[in-house]
C-alpha positions in Angstrom: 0.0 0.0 0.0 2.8 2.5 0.6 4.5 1.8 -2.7 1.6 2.4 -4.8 0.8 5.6 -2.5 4.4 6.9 -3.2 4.1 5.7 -6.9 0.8 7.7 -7.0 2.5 10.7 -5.5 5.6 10.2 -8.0 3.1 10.4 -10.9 1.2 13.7 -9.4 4.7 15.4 -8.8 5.6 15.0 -12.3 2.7 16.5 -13.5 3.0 19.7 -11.4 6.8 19.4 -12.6 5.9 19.6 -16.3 2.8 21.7 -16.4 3.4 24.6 -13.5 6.8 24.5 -13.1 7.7 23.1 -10.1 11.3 22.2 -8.9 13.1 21.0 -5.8 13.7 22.4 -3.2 9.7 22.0 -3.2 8.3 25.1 -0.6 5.4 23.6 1.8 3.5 26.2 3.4 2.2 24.7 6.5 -0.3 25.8 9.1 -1.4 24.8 12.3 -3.9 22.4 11.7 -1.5 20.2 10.0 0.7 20.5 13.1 -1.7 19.5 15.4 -2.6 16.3 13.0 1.0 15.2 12.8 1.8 15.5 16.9 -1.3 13.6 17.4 0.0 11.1 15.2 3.3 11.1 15.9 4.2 12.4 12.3 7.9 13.8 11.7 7.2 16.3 9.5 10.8 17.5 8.5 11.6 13.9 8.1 8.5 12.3 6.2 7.5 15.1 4.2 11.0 14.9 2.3 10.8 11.1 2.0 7.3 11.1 1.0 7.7 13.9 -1.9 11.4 12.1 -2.9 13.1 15.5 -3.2 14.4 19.1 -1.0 11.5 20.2 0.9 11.2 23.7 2.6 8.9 24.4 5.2 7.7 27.5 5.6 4.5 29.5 7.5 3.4 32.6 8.0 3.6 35.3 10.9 -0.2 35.0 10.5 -0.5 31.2 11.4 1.9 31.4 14.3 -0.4 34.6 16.0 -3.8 32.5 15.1 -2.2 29.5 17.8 -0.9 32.3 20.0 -4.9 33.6 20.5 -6.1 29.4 20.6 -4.1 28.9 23.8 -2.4 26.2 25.8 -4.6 23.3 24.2 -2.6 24.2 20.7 1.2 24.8 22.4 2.7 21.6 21.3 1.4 22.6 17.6 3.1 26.3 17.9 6.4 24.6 18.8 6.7 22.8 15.9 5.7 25.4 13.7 7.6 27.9 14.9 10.8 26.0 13.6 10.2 26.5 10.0 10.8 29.4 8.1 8.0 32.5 8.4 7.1 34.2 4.8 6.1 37.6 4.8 2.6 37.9 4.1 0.6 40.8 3.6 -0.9 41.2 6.9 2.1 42.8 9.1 0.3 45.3 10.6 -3.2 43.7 11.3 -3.2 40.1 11.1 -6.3 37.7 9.6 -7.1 34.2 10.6 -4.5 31.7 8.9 -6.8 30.5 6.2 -7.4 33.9 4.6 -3.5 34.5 4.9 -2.6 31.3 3.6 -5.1 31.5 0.3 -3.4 35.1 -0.1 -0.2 33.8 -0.9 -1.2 31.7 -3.6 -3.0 34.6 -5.2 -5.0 33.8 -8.5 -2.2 31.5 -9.9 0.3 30.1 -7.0 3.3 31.9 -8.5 5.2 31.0 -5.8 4.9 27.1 -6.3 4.0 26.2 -2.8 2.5 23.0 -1.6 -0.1 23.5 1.0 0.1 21.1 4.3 -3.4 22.1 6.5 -6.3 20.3 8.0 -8.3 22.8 7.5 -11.6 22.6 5.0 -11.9 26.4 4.2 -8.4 26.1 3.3 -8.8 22.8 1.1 -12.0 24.2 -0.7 -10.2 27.7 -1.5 -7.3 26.7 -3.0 -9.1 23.8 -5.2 -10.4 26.5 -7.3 -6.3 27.9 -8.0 -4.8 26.1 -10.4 -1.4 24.5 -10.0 -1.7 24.0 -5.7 -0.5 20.3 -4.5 -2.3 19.7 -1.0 -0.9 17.7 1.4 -3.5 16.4 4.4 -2.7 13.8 7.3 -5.1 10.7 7.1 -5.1 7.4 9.1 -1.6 8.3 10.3 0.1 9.0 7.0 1.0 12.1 4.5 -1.0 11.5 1.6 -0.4 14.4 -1.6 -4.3 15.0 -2.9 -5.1 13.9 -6.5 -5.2 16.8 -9.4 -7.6 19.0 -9.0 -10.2 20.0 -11.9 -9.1 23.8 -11.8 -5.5 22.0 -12.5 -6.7 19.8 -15.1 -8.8 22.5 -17.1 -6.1 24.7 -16.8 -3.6 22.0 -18.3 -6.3 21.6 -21.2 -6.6 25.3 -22.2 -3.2 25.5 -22.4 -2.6 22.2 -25.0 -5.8 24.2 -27.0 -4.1 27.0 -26.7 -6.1 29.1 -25.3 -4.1 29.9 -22.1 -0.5 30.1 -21.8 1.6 27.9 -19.7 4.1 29.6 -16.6 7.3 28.4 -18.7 6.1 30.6 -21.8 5.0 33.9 -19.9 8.7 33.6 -18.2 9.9 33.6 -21.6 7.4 36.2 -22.6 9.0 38.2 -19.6 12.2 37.6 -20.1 12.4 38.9 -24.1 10.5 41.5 -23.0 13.0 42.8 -20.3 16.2 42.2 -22.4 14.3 44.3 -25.5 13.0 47.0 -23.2 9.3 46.3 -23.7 6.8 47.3 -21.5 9.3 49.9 -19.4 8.7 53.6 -18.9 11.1 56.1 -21.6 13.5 57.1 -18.6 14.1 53.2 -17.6 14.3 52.1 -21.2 17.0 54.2 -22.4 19.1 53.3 -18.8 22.1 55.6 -18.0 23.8 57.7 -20.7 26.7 56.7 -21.9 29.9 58.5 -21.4 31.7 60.0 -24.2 34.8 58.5 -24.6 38.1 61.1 -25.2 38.5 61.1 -28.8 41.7 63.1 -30.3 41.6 66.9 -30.0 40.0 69.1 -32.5 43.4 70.5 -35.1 41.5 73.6 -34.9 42.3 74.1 -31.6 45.8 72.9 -32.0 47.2 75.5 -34.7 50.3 77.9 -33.3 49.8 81.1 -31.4 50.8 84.0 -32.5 53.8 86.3 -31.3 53.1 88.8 -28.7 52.1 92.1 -30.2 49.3 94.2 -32.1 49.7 92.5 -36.1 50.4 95.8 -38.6 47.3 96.7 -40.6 47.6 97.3 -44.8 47.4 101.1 -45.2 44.6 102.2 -46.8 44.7 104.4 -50.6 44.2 107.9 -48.8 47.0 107.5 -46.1 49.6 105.8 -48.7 48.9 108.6 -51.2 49.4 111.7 -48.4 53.1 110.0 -47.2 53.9 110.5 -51.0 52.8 113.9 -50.8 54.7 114.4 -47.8 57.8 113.2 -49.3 57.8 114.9 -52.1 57.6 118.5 -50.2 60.1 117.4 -48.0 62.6 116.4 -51.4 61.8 120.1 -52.9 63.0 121.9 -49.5 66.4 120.0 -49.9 67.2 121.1 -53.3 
């Protein structure tokens, strides 16, 4: 039974894998619920999860989650212990914080671009994130982690996209990608970037022709002045003689 549970699992992986992207190290988002299963059952969950899903896990929360078993009291402490050793995500909800299953479906948004697995117990949760497409669920039953089977927002989604009428993750990364190395799609001032510098060519020749000596250059005489030193010298040649 636990070979063809970890065959199924292999085969549901894959699919995620090909059709949304998903790679290792896979990120579980976990909430309390799911801790409070696995201590009742005596479920490892940083050493089954890993096994179970054959690959690099993370586990993750939210500062959301942690504050919901802080308000729940001492009947939930074992569960905050364990969840407070995995790594807390930033959610939207710093400030004023919401119940965990509102948090949690707001990190998957409208398409899970984040590629996180969901680990909960909880139904609002379950129901919510069966209408995203691409979300793997992971639940505690009869005292084992079982991965959920493909949901039909998954499957239609998968469908569109062979039809083409939808495009898969891989091809809008591509799209983004050509976009940002042509410049698409980005305001004037970031488009054109920094100027460049000039670089220091060789000096203009203009500016490199020879001064001149010091002093104010003789002007041509003009027809008037030239004609009244001849006049002049004449008189002055009659008074001699």
């Amino acid at each position: 039974m636990k070979i063809k549970r970890q065959k199924q699992a292999k085969k549901t992986i894959s699919f995620y894998k090909y059709n949304f992207s998903f790679r290792e190290p896979f990120q579980i988002l976990i909430d309390g619920t799911f801790c409070q299963a696995a201590l009742k059952n005596k479920i490892q969950i940083k050493e089954q999860i890993p096994k179970y899903l054959m690959g690099e896990v993370q586990l993750c929360t939210t500062n959301c989650a942690l504050k919901e078993l802080d308000s729940l009291g001492k009947q939930l402490y074992g569960a905050k212990l364990i969840l407070q050793r995995f790594q807390v995500r930033r959610c939207q909800h710093v400030h004023s914080p919401v119940p965990a299953s509102e948090c949690l479906l707001s990190m998957l948004e409208d398409t899970n671009p984040h590629h996180y697995f969901v680990a909960t117990q909880d139904h609002t949760v379950t129901t919510g994130l069966k209408r995203i497409p691409g979300v793997p669920l992971l639940y505690i039953i009869l005292n084992t982690i079982v991965l959920d089977k493909l949901s039909h927002a998954s499957l239609r989604y998968v469908h569109a996209v062979q039809l083409g009428q939808l495009m898969s993750p891989v091809q809008q990364s591509k799209i983004r990608s050509l976009k940002q190395e042509q410049g698409l799609g980005q305001k004037q001032g970031e488009r054109r970037g920094k100027k460049r510098k000039r670089k220091q060519g060789n000096p203009n020749p203009l500016s490199c022709l020879k001064k001149k000596k010091n002093g104010l250059p003789t002007l041509p005489l003009k027809k008037k002045e030239q004609g009244e030193k001849t006049t002049r010298s004449r008189h002055k040649k009659r008074r001699t003689e």
